[in-house]
Amino acid sequence: MLRDFYLVPRRCPSHTAPRRHIPLRHSLKGDRLKEGSIIYRLTRAALRNVTFIVILVFIGLAGGIWSLLQMPMESFPSISAPIVNIVTQYPSAPPQTVATQVTTPVANALVGLAHINTVNSTSSEGYSVVTAEFNVGASTQETVNEVTEALQGLTLPSGATTPAISTVSFGALPIVRLALSGASLAELGHLANHLIQPSLTSVPGVSSVTVNGAASRDIQISLNPAAMADHHINASEVSSAIQDALKSFPLGQTTVAGKGVAVVAQSMANSADTLKTLPLTSSTASPSSSQAFPGGHPSVAGLKASPVTLGQVATVTEALSPADTISRLNGRPSVTLNVIETANANTVTVANGVMKQIAALNNQLPHGVHFQVLENQATSVTQSVDGMAREALLGAVLAVIVIAFFLGNGRSTLVAVVAIPLSILISMIVLNAMGITLNMMTLGGMAVAVGRVVDDSIVMLESVYRRIQTTGKRGTDTIVHGAKEVASAITASTLTTIGVFFPIALVSGIVGEFFRPFAYTVVFSLIASWFVALMVNPILIHLFLRKGHIETRSEWRPAATYRRILQWSLSHQGLVLGTAGVLLLGSLALVPSIGTSFLPITAAPSLDATMQLPAGTTLAATNQDSLAVEHVIRQLPGVTQYQTTVGGGGSAFNPVVKTNTASFYVSLSSSANPQALATTLANRLNALHIAQATFSVTPGSSFQGGSSTNQAQVLVQSNNPVHLAQASRTVAHLMQEQGVTQVTNQLSTSQPEVEIAVNAQNASHYGLNATDIIGQLEPYLNNQDVGNIPANSASSAPTPVYLQLKSSSATSLAGLQQLPIETLTGTTIPLDKVAAVTMQNVQTTITETNNIPTATVSGVITSSNVGKVTRDIRQAIQAAHLPSDVSIVMGGVSQMQSQAFSQLGEAIVTAIVLVYLIMVLAFGEGRAPLAILFSLPLAVIGALLGLFITHQSLGIPALIGFLMLIGIVVTNAIVLVDLIQQHRRNGMALNDAIVQAGSTRLRPILMTALATIGALLPLALGANDSSIISASLAVVVIGGLLTSTLLTLVVVPIMYRILHRKKDQQHHAVERLA
């Protein structure tokens, strides 16, 4: 307990001998102070073992610097929020069939898994994508194992593939984006896939490298139905012959020169020309596998018929294959590569390794081919870290200036400021051992800790310095007495501040993961500063202050003025408390004007734009419209370059490529305003009036959450498709009315689909069944992959071969009905003889969340008061009286903000309770800590006023600032109340103890408050990415410290007097009776 730390000295006789320097070890041998305190023992041990402590200091400095250099660098902490994708292919199956037979069983198998949060699914033609989002902090490997085990016993249709399981990291964003140009797309594609991608993937820390826009050569075989009919050959026979021709046949082994050698029969079909001469078996002959090889010996049956070649019934050409995506750089064809790092990798190291590899690859590229770096995260990370480091350093300088101003002595200032680098560097040793990276949050913690870690040293130094000024003595006794007087207050204040940050460890979700490194940095720095104040500072005081002039005076001059103010306040306590209450109520009235938010947007110098056209739009049509978008982008001021990718999807989150989307990455100059340009570009794109096109434009972000910090999202759910469509349109309209821009309704859209229903009875009349008919129709509608022509060298790639029937009939409904079907007898009949061919509108995709059909309506909130906008949207939806079977779930920033505010609110309450309990243990009573807690409402006044004046919103960083204020404000009050308690135990009257303690503690309280304000001032004014945690946090702490410090000096003494007056009166009554 606090009272146990007090050391009562025995009365010592005066010494009149001349002063001389005595070594520390010998000067303490005759120490007659009470030795019952652990803290006293620490200080005494330090003064007796100077060399050992000095060595420890240098070890701490060296270890801290080494740890700082070893820590991986990244913009923000890596957040472990596993996302598991389960992709299943069901070729040619319509969305409803995929949803019923594949997606629903897969999603149901995941129900009940540990730590699972949400299961989203998309069912489209031939594809099922189920995305399982797990809680933040869950182990990625464990979640994959659980998902794999859950799917093992799953039964799917025979045509469906085995579900492919992959993981996506929360921060799996490219650390380097590259564009390759200067040659044909075929050559660029070959270089990207076979040279650059493997080379970059080999760089340590690189997880994957994706390639977009790459084209490759293939061989297209277009069958001529008329020629096939003349030669009595059908598509299945041609397909079989080609597949056999492209196979290699292992024949066994033989011995050559004493070594076993494998023997393989390989096709001689190695080009489009050789394929043209491939002999086919006519429909009147029996096929033979030997016919698979040009020049082979046909069977006897084959000799009886006239063998025809592939060239007689088909056109065989080698050309560029249609790419899934189209990529352009500044309007010119290019291939883009995105480099993704592994989890917990050092972003700067990996990105620099990639850039070195690119420099080496430049020497291997053909003449004219070159790289263009679109984005390099190493640059932005380094700039952000350097910016925050500069602000922390500037804060430290301002804190030093404050201390020097109050002490007026260079040596004393040096003693105090040693705590800053030493405490911070010692904390780096612990953070590095814990595997925490050097990011904006750890650096922010350092910047915040700068003002706080020096507090302990200031209080310690000021106590000793004041004793020297009042007594004129500089011996070790003076140092120990000064340390003894404040040691308990330093310990209590350090414990309470640590208690304040402890609840952050209990905060779950993104906020907890995001701010935990921040809290760790502050806590470990505080613990280090406690040891520095009690063990290092006494040595430095003895070394630096044993010589030099220190003005001797009995009381600090401003303390006399404060003494009169405090005496007046104690006589007019009702007026003082009433004034404080009015100020508090007035500040609370500002809350509606301040507004709320989640996290500030950190706009990088770039824009991300997307265009979505109606489902079913071809890649060529989407590409044509993207050219108009590019023209608008070129006219935008501040654009340095832009990259276009036509054909969306194919990402880690959804591997299904969509031909109706295009994305645009726009790089801006450093002087551009991304927020303003995003609005301008969105308005100009909407002015294009592209039919049924929706656009989304957001500023780039270095934060993992990206633009989600201002995204409004409403999930509309219903099992009734009509009500779902109506409700989603209503919600979209209401969101627009509330000022949300770029509103999109991601309800599953529909597009025309031809349905062929085989009439089994009619088909059997011609000797056919559904499988026969489907097999004959497929070549008319799909490119059939029939094999590959082997690569002709180690540096080349195999050439794919595709087969398709060319028919103009397949381009209309009437033409489809007349497609020829070959019967068992060899005659042909139109398709409509055996099947009904109709056209109808069907859903292109079926989206569900937790097995409920869902339409996601989202948009961008441009207002800084995100909380008000989301609240207005919720109220407008409630007033709309949607159908009873429609449910609304607020997602996006609304959901994240609600969860974060609730958890941080609980953390603040928990911190207050913990601080009170710690102080009760320290003081050994409950009334003194209660008086100290009255300093907290005083901090709210300045904090809210600061947010209002600076137009900052009440978001997560501001709430963290309020949490910090609890520890900082209480610290100053503890320093004051601690001395009041000491004076009262020494027999001083209540009012006299309060006034004497206040005048004595005025200087350290002002010094610590102003030093903390000085340290945080650069963060409050910072203009770089650090604003995500610095601006509003620093404003809250600075504003709260200003008002709480001024009011604490009068309000806390008044509350202490009120709470202890009765006890004091009882004490005096007992004395009178005695």
PDB file of C-alpha atoms in Angstrom, residues 55 119 246 306 364 666 674 895 1059:
ATOM      1  CA  ILE A  55      26.243  -1.129 -17.885  1.00  0.00           C
ATOM      2  CA  VAL A 119     -21.010 -17.588 -44.430  1.00  0.00           C
ATOM      3  CA  LEU A 246      -2.455 -35.436 -78.768  1.00  0.00           C
ATOM      4  CA  SER A 306     -12.150 -43.567 -97.572  1.00  0.00           C
ATOM      5  CA  GLN A 364      16.474 -10.495 -69.611  1.00  0.00           C
ATOM      6  CA  VAL A 666      -5.478   5.785 -61.047  1.00  0.00           C
ATOM      7  CA  PRO A 674      -7.834  12.137 -53.555  1.00  0.00           C
ATOM      8  CA  GLN A 895     -21.802  -2.512 -37.851  1.00  0.00           C
ATOM      9  CA  LEU A1059     -14.841  13.799   1.830  1.00  0.00           C
TER      10      LEU A1059
END
